[in-house]
Structures are given as structure tokens and as C-alpha cells.
Coordinates of C-alpha atoms in Angstrom, one line a residue:
Chain A
M1 CA 85.2 105.3 56.2
L2 CA 88.8 105.8 55.6
K3 CA 90.4 109.4 55.7
A4 CA 93.4 111.5 55.7
P5 CA 94.8 111.3 59.4
Q6 CA 95.0 114.4 61.3
H7 CA 98.5 114.7 63.0
Q8 CA 101.4 113.7 60.4
V9 CA 104.3 115.4 60.9
A10 CA 106.9 113.8 58.9
G11 CA 107.4 111.5 56.3
H12 CA 107.0 110.5 52.6
E13 CA 103.8 109.7 53.6
A14 CA 102.3 113.1 53.3
A15 CA 99.8 113.6 50.3
G16 CA 100.7 115.4 47.7
V17 CA 100.5 115.8 43.8
G18 CA 100.2 112.4 42.6
N19 CA 101.1 110.7 46.0
L20 CA 97.8 109.6 47.6
G21 CA 99.1 109.5 51.3
P22 CA 98.0 107.7 53.9
L23 CA 94.7 107.0 55.8
V24 CA 92.9 106.0 59.0
D25 CA 89.9 104.6 59.6
G26 CA 89.0 106.0 62.8
S27 CA 89.4 102.3 64.9
G28 CA 92.7 101.6 65.0
S29 CA 94.1 100.9 61.6
F30 CA 96.1 103.1 59.8
Y31 CA 97.0 102.9 56.4
K32 CA 100.2 103.2 54.7
P33 CA 100.9 103.7 50.7
L34 CA 103.3 101.2 49.5
Q35 CA 106.0 103.1 47.9
D36 CA 106.3 101.7 44.4
D37 CA 110.1 101.3 44.3
K38 CA 111.9 99.1 46.4
R39 CA 111.3 100.8 49.3
G40 CA 107.5 99.3 49.5
S41 CA 108.2 96.0 49.5
N42 CA 111.4 96.3 52.0
E43 CA 109.2 97.5 54.3
V44 CA 106.7 94.5 54.0
A45 CA 109.2 92.3 54.1
F46 CA 110.4 94.2 57.8
Y47 CA 107.0 94.0 59.2
T48 CA 106.5 90.3 58.0
S49 CA 110.0 89.4 59.4
L50 CA 109.2 91.0 62.4
S51 CA 106.2 89.4 63.0
T52 CA 107.4 86.2 62.8
N53 CA 110.5 86.5 65.0
N54 CA 110.4 85.0 68.0
G55 CA 113.8 86.9 68.9
I56 CA 112.0 90.2 69.7
P57 CA 111.1 90.5 73.4
P58 CA 107.5 91.7 74.0
H59 CA 108.7 94.7 75.9
I60 CA 110.7 95.6 72.6
R61 CA 107.9 94.6 70.4
R62 CA 105.8 97.1 71.5
F63 CA 108.0 100.0 70.3
F64 CA 106.4 99.0 67.0
P65 CA 103.3 99.9 65.3
R66 CA 101.2 96.6 65.0
F67 CA 100.9 94.8 61.5
Y68 CA 97.8 93.8 60.0
G69 CA 98.9 92.3 56.7
T70 CA 98.6 94.5 53.4
Q71 CA 95.4 95.5 51.7
H72 CA 94.4 97.1 48.1
I73 CA 92.5 100.2 48.6
E74 CA 90.6 102.1 46.0
A75 CA 92.2 105.5 45.7
S76 CA 90.2 108.5 46.4
D77 CA 91.0 110.0 43.0
G78 CA 89.5 107.1 41.3
S79 CA 92.9 105.8 39.7
G80 CA 92.3 102.3 41.0
L81 CA 93.3 99.7 43.4
L82 CA 96.5 100.6 45.6
P83 CA 98.5 98.7 47.6
H84 CA 98.7 99.7 51.6
L85 CA 100.5 98.4 54.4
V86 CA 98.0 97.9 57.4
L87 CA 99.5 99.1 60.8
E88 CA 98.4 100.5 64.0
D89 CA 97.2 103.9 64.1
L90 CA 99.5 105.5 66.6
T91 CA 97.3 108.5 67.3
L92 CA 94.2 106.6 68.0
G93 CA 92.5 108.4 70.8
R94 CA 94.9 110.8 71.0
V95 CA 92.8 114.5 70.9
N96 CA 95.8 116.9 70.5
P97 CA 99.1 115.2 70.7
S98 CA 102.3 116.7 71.0
I99 CA 104.8 114.6 68.2
M100 CA 108.2 114.8 67.3
D101 CA 109.3 112.6 64.4
I102 CA 113.2 111.8 65.4
K103 CA 115.4 110.3 62.4
I104 CA 118.3 108.2 64.5
G105 CA 121.6 107.4 63.1
S106 CA 124.6 110.1 62.2
R107 CA 124.2 108.1 58.9
T108 CA 121.0 107.2 56.8
W109 CA 122.1 105.0 54.4
A110 CA 123.5 100.9 54.3
P111 CA 127.0 100.4 53.5
E112 CA 125.5 98.3 50.2
S113 CA 123.4 101.2 48.9
S114 CA 123.9 102.3 45.5
E115 CA 126.9 105.0 45.0
K116 CA 123.7 107.2 43.7
Y117 CA 121.5 107.0 46.9
I118 CA 124.7 107.3 49.4
E119 CA 125.4 110.7 47.3
K120 CA 121.8 111.9 48.2
C121 CA 121.6 110.9 51.7
L122 CA 125.2 111.9 52.8
K123 CA 124.6 115.3 51.2
K124 CA 121.3 115.2 53.6
D125 CA 122.8 113.9 56.7
R126 CA 125.6 116.6 56.4
E127 CA 123.2 119.7 56.1
S128 CA 121.1 118.2 58.9
S129 CA 121.9 117.6 62.2
S130 CA 122.2 113.9 61.9
L131 CA 125.9 114.2 61.4
P132 CA 126.6 116.0 64.2
L133 CA 124.0 115.3 66.9
G134 CA 123.5 111.3 65.4
F135 CA 119.7 112.3 64.9
R136 CA 117.8 114.7 63.1
I137 CA 114.3 116.1 64.1
S138 CA 112.3 115.0 60.6
G139 CA 109.0 116.8 62.0
L140 CA 107.4 118.3 65.2
Q141 CA 104.1 119.6 66.4
I142 CA 103.8 121.1 69.7
Y143 CA 100.2 121.5 71.2
R144 CA 100.0 125.2 72.7
S145 CA 96.2 125.8 73.3
K146 CA 92.8 125.4 71.8
E147 CA 93.3 129.0 70.4
L148 CA 96.2 128.7 69.0
G149 CA 96.6 125.2 68.3
F150 CA 100.2 123.4 67.2
W151 CA 103.3 125.1 66.8
K152 CA 104.4 123.3 63.4
P153 CA 107.4 124.0 62.2
G154 CA 108.2 123.2 58.2
K155 CA 109.9 119.9 57.8
K156 CA 113.1 121.7 56.2
A157 CA 113.3 124.0 58.9
A158 CA 113.1 121.1 61.4
Q159 CA 115.7 119.2 59.9
K160 CA 118.1 121.8 60.0
L161 CA 118.3 122.9 63.4
S162 CA 121.3 123.4 65.0
T163 CA 122.9 121.9 68.0
E164 CA 121.5 124.5 70.0
Q165 CA 118.2 124.9 68.7
V166 CA 117.7 121.2 69.0
K167 CA 118.1 121.0 72.5
L168 CA 116.1 124.3 73.0
V169 CA 113.3 122.3 70.7
L170 CA 113.3 119.3 73.3
R171 CA 112.6 121.5 76.0
R172 CA 110.2 123.6 74.3
F173 CA 108.3 120.1 73.9
V174 CA 107.6 119.5 77.3
S175 CA 106.7 123.3 78.5
S176 CA 103.7 125.3 79.2
N177 CA 104.8 128.6 78.0
T178 CA 105.1 128.0 74.2
L179 CA 102.5 130.2 73.0
N180 CA 105.3 132.5 71.3
D181 CA 107.1 130.6 68.4
L182 CA 110.3 132.9 69.4
D183 CA 109.5 132.2 73.3
L184 CA 113.4 131.6 74.3
K185 CA 112.9 130.3 77.8
P186 CA 111.0 127.5 77.7
D187 CA 109.8 126.4 81.6
C188 CA 109.9 122.4 81.2
A189 CA 106.5 122.1 83.2
F190 CA 106.2 118.8 82.0
A191 CA 109.5 117.3 81.8
S192 CA 109.3 115.2 84.7
T193 CA 105.7 113.7 83.7
V194 CA 106.7 113.2 80.4
Y195 CA 110.6 112.6 79.8
G196 CA 110.8 111.3 83.3
G197 CA 109.5 108.4 85.6
S198 CA 109.6 104.9 85.1
T199 CA 107.3 105.0 82.0
G200 CA 108.2 108.0 80.8
I201 CA 110.3 108.8 77.7
L202 CA 113.9 108.5 79.4
S203 CA 113.0 105.1 80.8
Q204 CA 111.5 104.1 77.2
L205 CA 114.8 105.0 75.4
L206 CA 117.0 103.2 77.5
E207 CA 115.1 100.1 77.3
L208 CA 115.4 100.3 73.8
K209 CA 119.1 101.3 74.2
A210 CA 119.5 98.2 76.1
W211 CA 118.1 96.0 73.1
F212 CA 120.2 97.9 70.6
E213 CA 123.5 97.1 72.5
D214 CA 122.6 93.2 72.2
Q215 CA 120.3 92.6 68.8
T216 CA 121.9 91.8 65.8
I217 CA 118.8 91.0 63.7
Y218 CA 118.2 94.2 62.1
H219 CA 120.1 97.4 60.9
L220 CA 117.5 100.2 60.7
Y221 CA 118.6 102.7 58.6
S222 CA 116.5 106.4 58.3
C223 CA 114.4 104.8 61.0
S224 CA 112.4 107.2 63.3
I225 CA 111.4 107.1 66.6
L226 CA 108.3 108.8 67.0
V227 CA 107.5 110.5 70.4
T228 CA 104.5 111.6 71.4
F229 CA 101.7 113.0 74.7
E230 CA 99.0 114.6 75.2
K231 CA 99.5 117.9 77.0
E232 CA 96.1 118.9 78.0
L233 CA 96.2 115.4 80.2
A234 CA 99.3 116.8 81.7
L235 CA 97.9 120.2 82.3
Q236 CA 95.2 118.2 84.0
G237 CA 97.1 116.5 86.2
K238 CA 96.6 113.2 84.2
N239 CA 99.2 110.7 83.1
P240 CA 99.7 112.2 79.5
G241 CA 100.5 108.8 77.8
A242 CA 104.0 109.8 76.8
Q243 CA 105.3 107.0 74.3
I244 CA 107.8 106.1 71.6
K245 CA 107.2 104.0 68.6
L246 CA 110.1 103.0 65.9
I247 CA 108.5 103.7 62.6
D248 CA 109.6 104.1 58.7
F249 CA 111.4 100.7 58.1
A250 CA 111.8 100.8 54.2
H251 CA 115.8 100.9 54.6
V252 CA 116.2 98.0 57.2
Y253 CA 118.8 95.4 56.0
E254 CA 120.1 92.0 58.0
G255 CA 122.4 92.8 61.1
R256 CA 124.2 89.3 60.3
G257 CA 126.1 89.3 63.8
V258 CA 126.9 92.8 64.0
I259 CA 124.9 95.6 66.2
D260 CA 123.4 98.4 64.8
H261 CA 126.2 101.0 65.8
N262 CA 124.8 103.7 64.1
F263 CA 121.5 103.4 65.7
L264 CA 122.9 103.0 68.5
G265 CA 125.3 106.2 68.7
G266 CA 122.4 108.4 67.9
L267 CA 120.2 107.0 70.4
C268 CA 122.5 107.3 73.1
S269 CA 122.9 110.7 71.8
L270 CA 119.2 111.5 72.1
I271 CA 119.2 110.0 75.6
K272 CA 122.0 112.2 76.8
F273 CA 119.9 115.5 75.7
I274 CA 117.1 114.1 77.5
S275 CA 118.6 113.2 80.4
E276 CA 120.2 116.5 80.9
I277 CA 116.7 118.0 80.7
L278 CA 115.8 116.1 83.5
T279 CA 118.6 116.6 85.4
A280 CA 118.8 120.9 85.1
P281 CA 115.1 121.8 83.8
S282 CA 116.3 125.7 84.6
E283 CA 119.0 125.2 82.7
C284 CA 118.0 126.6 79.6
K285 CA 121.0 127.7 77.2
I286 CA 119.5 130.6 75.2
D287 CA 122.8 131.1 73.0
V288 CA 120.7 129.8 69.9
S289 CA 123.2 132.0 67.7
A290 CA 126.1 130.2 69.1
K291 CA 128.5 128.8 66.3
A292 CA 126.9 125.0 66.4
D293 CA 130.0 123.8 64.3
Q294 CA 132.4 122.0 66.0
K295 CA 135.8 122.8 66.6
N296 CA 139.1 121.4 66.1
L297 CA 141.1 122.0 69.4
T298 CA 143.7 124.3 67.9
D299 CA 141.0 126.6 65.7
Chain B
M1 CA 169.8 106.2 74.6
L2 CA 167.0 106.6 72.2
K3 CA 165.9 103.6 69.7
A4 CA 163.3 102.7 67.5
P5 CA 160.1 100.7 69.7
Q6 CA 160.2 97.0 69.1
H7 CA 156.6 96.7 69.0
Q8 CA 154.8 99.2 66.8
V9 CA 151.7 97.6 64.9
A10 CA 150.0 100.5 63.0
G11 CA 150.1 104.0 62.5
H12 CA 151.6 107.0 60.9
E13 CA 154.6 106.5 62.9
A14 CA 156.2 103.4 61.6
A15 CA 159.5 104.8 60.0
G16 CA 160.0 105.1 56.3
V17 CA 161.6 106.9 53.9
G18 CA 161.6 110.7 54.9
N19 CA 159.9 109.7 58.0
L20 CA 162.4 109.2 61.3
G21 CA 159.9 107.0 63.1
P22 CA 159.2 107.1 66.9
L23 CA 161.8 106.3 69.7
V24 CA 161.7 104.7 73.2
D25 CA 164.3 105.9 75.7
G26 CA 164.2 102.4 77.5
S27 CA 162.9 103.8 80.6
G28 CA 159.5 104.8 80.3
S29 CA 159.4 107.5 77.5
F30 CA 158.1 107.4 73.9
Y31 CA 159.2 110.0 71.4
K32 CA 156.4 110.3 68.7
P33 CA 157.6 112.8 65.8
L34 CA 155.3 115.6 65.3
Q35 CA 152.9 115.3 62.2
D36 CA 154.0 118.6 60.3
D37 CA 151.0 119.5 59.2
K38 CA 148.1 120.8 61.4
R39 CA 148.0 116.8 62.9
G40 CA 150.8 117.6 64.9
S41 CA 149.6 120.8 66.6
N42 CA 146.2 119.1 67.0
E43 CA 148.0 116.2 69.0
V44 CA 150.1 118.3 71.3
A45 CA 146.9 120.9 71.9
F46 CA 144.8 117.6 72.7
Y47 CA 147.3 115.9 75.1
T48 CA 147.3 119.6 76.7
S49 CA 143.9 120.0 77.3
L50 CA 143.6 116.6 78.4
S51 CA 146.5 117.2 81.1
T52 CA 144.9 120.3 82.4
N53 CA 141.3 119.2 82.2
N54 CA 139.9 118.3 85.9
G55 CA 136.5 117.0 84.5
I56 CA 138.4 113.7 83.2
P57 CA 138.3 111.3 86.1
P58 CA 141.1 109.2 87.5
H59 CA 139.4 105.7 86.3
I60 CA 139.4 107.1 82.7
R61 CA 142.4 109.0 82.7
R62 CA 144.4 105.8 83.3
F63 CA 143.4 104.7 79.6
F64 CA 145.2 107.8 78.0
P65 CA 149.1 107.7 77.6
R66 CA 150.6 109.7 80.0
F67 CA 151.9 113.4 78.3
Y68 CA 155.6 114.7 79.5
G69 CA 155.3 117.8 77.2
T70 CA 157.1 118.2 73.9
Q71 CA 160.9 117.9 72.8
H72 CA 163.3 118.8 70.0
I73 CA 165.8 115.9 69.3
E74 CA 168.4 115.3 66.9
A75 CA 167.3 113.2 63.9
S76 CA 169.4 110.2 63.4
D77 CA 169.8 110.7 60.0
G78 CA 171.2 114.2 61.1
S79 CA 168.8 116.3 59.2
G80 CA 168.5 118.4 62.5
L81 CA 166.4 119.1 65.8
L82 CA 162.8 117.8 65.3
P83 CA 159.6 118.3 67.6
H84 CA 158.4 115.0 69.6
L85 CA 155.5 114.6 71.9
V86 CA 156.9 112.6 74.9
L87 CA 154.7 109.9 75.9
E88 CA 154.2 107.1 78.2
D89 CA 156.1 104.1 76.6
L90 CA 153.0 101.7 76.6
T91 CA 155.2 98.9 75.9
L92 CA 157.5 99.2 78.9
G93 CA 158.3 96.0 80.6
R94 CA 156.5 94.0 78.0
V95 CA 158.4 91.2 76.3
N96 CA 156.3 89.8 74.0
P97 CA 153.1 91.5 74.2
S98 CA 150.4 90.4 71.8
I99 CA 148.7 93.8 70.3
M100 CA 145.6 94.9 68.4
D101 CA 145.5 98.5 67.3
I102 CA 141.6 98.9 66.7
K103 CA 140.4 102.1 65.0
I104 CA 137.1 103.3 66.5
G105 CA 134.4 104.8 64.8
S106 CA 132.3 104.0 61.6
R107 CA 133.4 107.4 60.5
T108 CA 137.1 108.6 61.0
W109 CA 136.4 112.2 59.7
A110 CA 134.4 115.3 61.7
P111 CA 131.7 117.0 60.4
E112 CA 134.0 120.0 59.7
S113 CA 136.6 118.4 57.9
S114 CA 137.6 119.6 54.1
E115 CA 135.6 118.2 51.5
K116 CA 139.0 116.7 50.2
Y117 CA 139.6 115.1 53.7
I118 CA 136.3 113.9 53.8
E119 CA 136.2 112.3 50.1
K120 CA 139.9 110.2 51.3
C121 CA 138.8 109.1 54.7
L122 CA 135.0 107.8 53.6
K123 CA 136.7 105.8 50.9
K124 CA 139.1 104.0 53.3
D125 CA 136.0 103.7 55.9
R126 CA 133.8 102.1 53.1
E127 CA 136.7 99.9 51.9
S128 CA 137.6 98.7 55.3
S129 CA 135.3 96.9 58.2
S130 CA 134.9 100.5 59.4
L131 CA 131.5 100.9 57.8
P132 CA 129.9 98.0 58.5
L133 CA 131.5 97.2 62.0
G134 CA 132.2 100.5 63.1
F135 CA 135.8 100.0 64.1
R136 CA 138.7 98.5 61.9
I137 CA 141.7 96.8 62.9
S138 CA 144.7 99.1 62.1
G139 CA 147.4 96.5 62.9
L140 CA 148.1 93.5 65.4
Q141 CA 150.6 91.2 66.2
I142 CA 149.8 88.0 67.8
Y143 CA 152.8 86.2 69.7
R144 CA 152.9 83.0 69.0
S145 CA 156.2 81.2 70.2
K146 CA 159.8 81.6 71.2
E147 CA 160.2 79.8 67.7
L148 CA 157.5 81.4 65.7
G149 CA 157.7 84.8 67.0
F150 CA 154.9 86.8 65.9
W151 CA 151.7 86.5 63.6
K152 CA 152.0 90.2 62.3
P153 CA 149.6 90.9 59.2
G154 CA 149.9 93.3 56.8
K155 CA 148.2 96.5 57.9
K156 CA 146.4 96.8 54.9
A157 CA 145.3 93.4 55.1
A158 CA 144.6 94.0 58.5
Q159 CA 142.4 97.1 57.5
K160 CA 140.2 94.9 55.1
L161 CA 139.1 92.0 57.4
S162 CA 135.1 91.0 56.8
T163 CA 133.1 90.7 59.8
E164 CA 133.9 86.8 60.2
Q165 CA 137.7 87.3 59.9
V166 CA 137.6 90.2 62.5
K167 CA 135.4 87.7 64.7
L168 CA 138.1 85.3 64.1
V169 CA 141.0 87.7 64.9
L170 CA 139.6 88.5 68.3
R171 CA 139.5 84.8 68.9
R172 CA 142.8 84.2 67.7
F173 CA 144.5 87.0 70.0
V174 CA 143.4 84.9 72.8
S175 CA 144.1 81.5 71.9
S176 CA 147.1 79.4 72.5
N177 CA 146.6 77.4 69.2
T178 CA 147.8 79.8 66.8
L179 CA 151.2 78.1 65.6
N180 CA 149.9 77.8 62.0
D181 CA 148.6 81.2 60.4
L182 CA 146.0 79.7 58.8
D183 CA 144.3 77.4 62.0
L184 CA 140.4 78.0 61.6
K185 CA 139.7 77.0 65.3
P186 CA 141.0 79.3 67.7
D187 CA 140.3 77.7 71.4
C188 CA 140.1 81.2 73.0
A189 CA 142.4 79.6 75.8
F190 CA 143.0 82.8 77.4
A191 CA 139.7 84.6 76.8
S192 CA 138.2 84.3 80.3
T193 CA 141.8 85.8 81.8
V194 CA 142.4 88.3 79.1
Y195 CA 139.0 89.3 78.0
G196 CA 137.0 88.7 81.0
G197 CA 137.5 89.1 84.6
S198 CA 137.3 92.3 87.0
T199 CA 140.4 94.1 85.3
G200 CA 140.2 92.2 82.3
I201 CA 139.6 94.1 78.7
L202 CA 135.8 93.8 78.6
S203 CA 135.6 95.1 82.0
Q204 CA 138.1 98.0 81.0
L205 CA 136.1 98.5 77.5
L206 CA 132.5 99.1 79.5
E207 CA 134.2 101.7 82.2
L208 CA 135.0 103.4 78.9
K209 CA 131.7 103.1 77.3
A210 CA 130.2 104.6 80.6
W211 CA 132.4 107.5 80.1
F212 CA 131.4 108.1 76.4
E213 CA 127.6 108.0 77.2
D214 CA 128.4 111.0 79.2
Q215 CA 131.1 113.0 78.2
T216 CA 130.8 115.8 75.9
I217 CA 134.4 117.2 76.2
Y218 CA 135.5 115.5 73.1
H219 CA 135.1 113.9 69.9
L220 CA 137.4 111.3 68.9
Y221 CA 138.0 110.6 65.3
S222 CA 140.5 108.3 63.8
C223 CA 141.2 107.4 67.5
S224 CA 142.4 104.0 68.2
I225 CA 142.2 101.7 71.4
L226 CA 145.3 99.6 71.9
V227 CA 145.0 96.0 73.2
T228 CA 147.6 94.4 74.9
F229 CA 148.5 91.2 76.7
E230 CA 151.5 89.1 77.5
K231 CA 150.6 85.4 76.3
E232 CA 153.7 84.0 78.3
L233 CA 152.8 85.1 81.5
A234 CA 149.0 83.8 80.4
L235 CA 150.7 80.6 79.8
Q236 CA 152.4 80.2 83.2
G237 CA 149.3 81.1 85.1
K238 CA 150.0 84.6 85.9
N239 CA 148.4 87.8 85.5
P240 CA 148.7 88.6 81.4
G241 CA 148.3 92.2 82.2
A242 CA 145.6 92.8 79.7
Q243 CA 145.0 96.6 78.9
I244 CA 143.2 99.0 76.7
K245 CA 144.7 102.5 75.8
L246 CA 143.5 105.2 73.9
I247 CA 146.2 106.6 71.3
D248 CA 146.1 108.9 68.1
F249 CA 144.7 112.1 68.6
A250 CA 145.3 114.4 65.5
H251 CA 141.8 114.2 64.7
V252 CA 140.2 115.4 68.1
Y253 CA 137.4 118.0 68.1
E254 CA 135.5 119.8 70.9
G255 CA 132.6 117.8 71.9
R256 CA 130.4 121.4 72.5
G257 CA 127.3 119.6 74.2
V258 CA 127.2 116.6 72.4
I259 CA 128.6 113.3 72.9
D260 CA 130.7 111.1 70.7
H261 CA 128.1 109.2 69.3
N262 CA 130.3 107.9 66.4
F263 CA 132.9 106.5 68.7
L264 CA 130.1 105.2 71.4
G265 CA 128.6 103.4 68.6
G266 CA 132.0 101.7 67.4
L267 CA 132.9 100.7 71.1
C268 CA 129.6 99.1 71.7
S269 CA 130.1 97.0 68.3
L270 CA 133.6 96.0 69.5
I271 CA 132.1 95.3 73.1
K272 CA 129.6 93.1 71.5
F273 CA 131.8 91.1 69.6
I274 CA 134.2 90.6 73.0
S275 CA 131.1 89.5 75.2
E276 CA 130.0 86.7 72.7
I277 CA 133.5 85.4 72.9
L278 CA 133.3 85.4 76.8
T279 CA 129.7 83.9 76.4
A280 CA 130.8 81.3 74.2
P281 CA 134.3 80.6 73.6
S282 CA 134.0 77.4 71.8
E283 CA 131.4 78.4 69.3
C284 CA 133.8 79.5 66.8
K285 CA 132.0 80.4 63.5
I286 CA 134.7 78.8 60.6
D287 CA 132.7 80.5 57.6
V288 CA 135.2 82.8 56.7
S289 CA 134.1 82.7 53.1
A290 CA 130.9 83.9 54.1
K291 CA 129.4 87.0 52.3
A292 CA 130.2 89.5 54.6
D293 CA 128.0 92.2 53.4
Q294 CA 124.5 93.0 54.8
K295 CA 121.9 92.2 52.9
N296 CA 118.7 93.8 52.3
L297 CA 115.7 92.0 54.0
T298 CA 114.5 91.6 50.2
D299 CA 117.7 90.5 48.6

């Protein structure tokens, strides 16, 4: 029995008009419709390359969703059989996951992209936090409580968060006092169990960083890190299952002997923000109205 | 007695028509004419900020030229007194220095730059190796011998080197067999003494990297790392004085709590290239005609 997944926070995959949307089978597979332009075939090519590449160490391979091939599936609207990527369902077993989809890189386009595509992406990069921060939050949901459900800002709002707002969201993500959307003093109650520790988010990000300092196989443009954990488990003092996964590979290019400095730079920027929360969880800057633009030293 | 410096390899500072050029006094000071638009005042503001900022650790401060203030100097063409930055002369005591001026960052413009400036820089970044590599060689001179002097490609040629050519130049820079400009098999004879070792270039770059992973004070756009050493000393088995210095701060912005992910990414890319030379000095890829463009995985 295929059904729409419960916890999509971002991406092309959201179902809409003329857009089938992804499906899950409830037993571990996630069916992602192939985008019908070149992006679909690019993503299949990436997963195929990844699954046959012996150069990816196991401790890095676990950051990618498992790939089970492609499959044609009957469209629910009866429009026929459509090709899907069959991937690991990253939210299997999750009850009320808090999720952030963080698109990494200050640049979401490859040097060889078409003029038209570059122009489109550059505009988005400049309008979002990608350019100043080296990443942007493409979507998120933060679990609040059984009664209140999730805090889930719109995708556009998430992408345009200012620097200070992004810092705030990264704190709210691991806070217990998120009942009021406008709460401005996140308590970072779960920072040490979710971000910290030997298996926490920061530790995973640092493993990924070490690999990106060295690997010259792939350049990942417009790729996201999906950060998830289960707040209710944290509340019960259990392991909240904090994990990162890389997703969205429609714009992967060969590295050809050069590291992915664009991804790496953005990743280091995210790491710095997370580190700061762990170093000073109580120091929450509240000044969300602060001008987030950079200033020239003489301005 | 002020005179023109002997070893300029790049930059606005080169003397030309209507352009006075920099001067040295032979006893340690380098006089850089203030660019008369905002760039001049920006660079003074940066050096002033740097010299009064207690947050720069000494082992990092040494990577910046010493700053002795500003001074008005009589133009040699009699056009009057002109303001100059008075900086440390980085080539003082050097006899025949090999020099590379490496402009760091895949992006040489700040998010807040004017549309016109962004357009100009983006074009240059895309036409040079900045975009694919995260840095570009803005100029270089490689000492060959007393008879042959320096190999000094034109600035434009240097900037447009392909990925494979940049790798080759980084190898030629530390090779003894550079007599023939077209020589395609650099022997990397001085790689271990110049790039390697506890005080070599790689070690210095790694110290800088660690700082950039953490510092959120400055964002350096269009800033260069100047790499120098004295080949004749290396030939005599002496310490070749390998050093890096950061130069050109006309486009520095406040970091405002964000790391300089653009500089850091490019720096990591350079570090990877240098590391590879040290790991496999004999493995010189000769295929300079190889298509240096990245390819989409399905191309």
C-alpha cells in the first residue's frame, strides 16, 4: 500500500497540481518521482554511480539514503505508469520527527550550467541566506507537543531567514519551549543530546567535513543535509536518534580532481553555528531585527 | 631613496600610465598608493582595524603585512603629494624570490556589492579558474637560473589557467627543471622543503585554515595569498624561507558572526592541491589538453 509520506518539509517532491509527489510503502521504501527533464536522469546517474563506487568509505556512505533502483508506478490519478527512484524512507519509524532541510553551498549552480539556469539560481541565492551564510534552510518542522503538533513555516519564509533568524531557528530546533511561535528565548534544552555527543549532529557533520576536505569525486550543487531527531524521545531521556542525511542529487557534477569547495565552505559555516550553540547554549542573541547585511568596514 | 620594487607579480599596484605604482625604501617599508575610490579608504580601514583588534592571535597576525600607517609622498612625475599605505616590504632581503599571488575564493564580490561591480567580478570569476577551483593565480614568477632569470607569464594568462595547468604550475613552482617554459614534467625537487615540513607552506596554510574555520571578524573578498621562497637557498640545501602572506584588503567586509566560507572553501581547495603534490610528487599529470570543465554525470 503506497501512500503520501507524512513528513516532507521541502523540495520539488511536494505533491501539487500536475505533480504526483513522492510515496512511501511503510516498510522502508520511499518512491521519488523522476523529474522529467534532465534532473531525473542526473539523479539516477548519481545514485547508480554512488552505489558502484568503491571509493566511498562506509562511515560516509551511511549519510546517503540507500538506493534500491528505479521502478514504474501507477499514478494515483490514473495517468499511467511513471518512473520513480526507489530510496530509503528516511522517516521510517519516526513518530513526530523534527526536521530541517538545509541546502548547502553559497552557490547552487555549477560553472557549466546554462546562462538561464545560472541567472535563476543566482537570484535565489542572493535573495536567500545562501550567499551570506553559505547555506539556506529550505524547509523545517519543529515538533512542539501532541496538542500543538508542528511548527512548520512556509518554504519561502524559511529560505529568506536572516542570519540572526537562522541562528535562532537552529536554537529553537533543539529547544523545549517552542510552544509559542514568537518565543524569542529558546532554552536549547536538547542541544547537548541532539547536536552534541559522540553520535550527535555536530559529530556527524565533522565526519562529513573531513570527507569533503579530501574527496574530489562529486560536486554537489543544490544538495541538502536533512537533520532529524525525535523530540519525544529526548523528553523521555532516551536517545533522540539525531541524524544527518544528504538528499537531492539532481545537480551533481564530476569533481575531476578538485574538492567541492562550495559545499565544504557552506558546511563549515553550518558547523560553526552549531558549535556556538553547544559552546554557549544560554547565549541566545535576541536581536532579530538587527540588520543582517554585511557592512563594508568604512560604511 | 624610494624606488620601484623589483618583484611585483600582480595587482592594481603595477605602475602604468597615470598610475604611480608602489615604492620601497630598501629598509623594510613598502609604499602602496591609495586607490582613489572607496577601495583606498577601505584598505586603510582594514589595516587600522587589524592593528587594533586584540582578537587576532599572534600566530595568525604574522600572516598579514605589518602596517606603519599612511604617508603622503611626492609623486615622481611631479604631480604632487599622494597618500600611500606604508606596509612591510615582503620581499626585503629576497634576492631572486619565486612568487605566486593566489586570489582566494570562488567569489570575489560581497553580497552587498553594487550590481555593476557584481556583474564585472562574476564575469572575471567565471572566465578564470576562480569558479571551478575556488582560487585563481593572479600572477607568478618562478626563478630559473642566473642566466635565464624568471619565468613570468602574463597576468591574464595566469588567471585563465585550466585546472590541470594550475596543478602543473603548483608543481613547477617547486621544481628545479624549469629551464624550458614548455617543460611538462616538473621534478618537484623542492616540494618537501618548500611545501612540506613543520614550517613549510602547507603547514602555514593549515594554520590559516584553522583560523578561518572559527573567525567571524572579517570576510576577505578578492584577497590574495602571496607565496614566496628563495630557490637558490633551496639549491644550496639551506632553508628557502618559504612563507605565505595575505595581501590586498580593498574589499574586506565585517563578518558579523558568520565565517568567511567563501575564502575558507577556496583555501581548502588550494590545500588539497598542495597536499597531493607532497603525497605524490612524482605523479605529475601531463594531460594539459584535458578538458578542464566539470561534467554532469550523464553528459
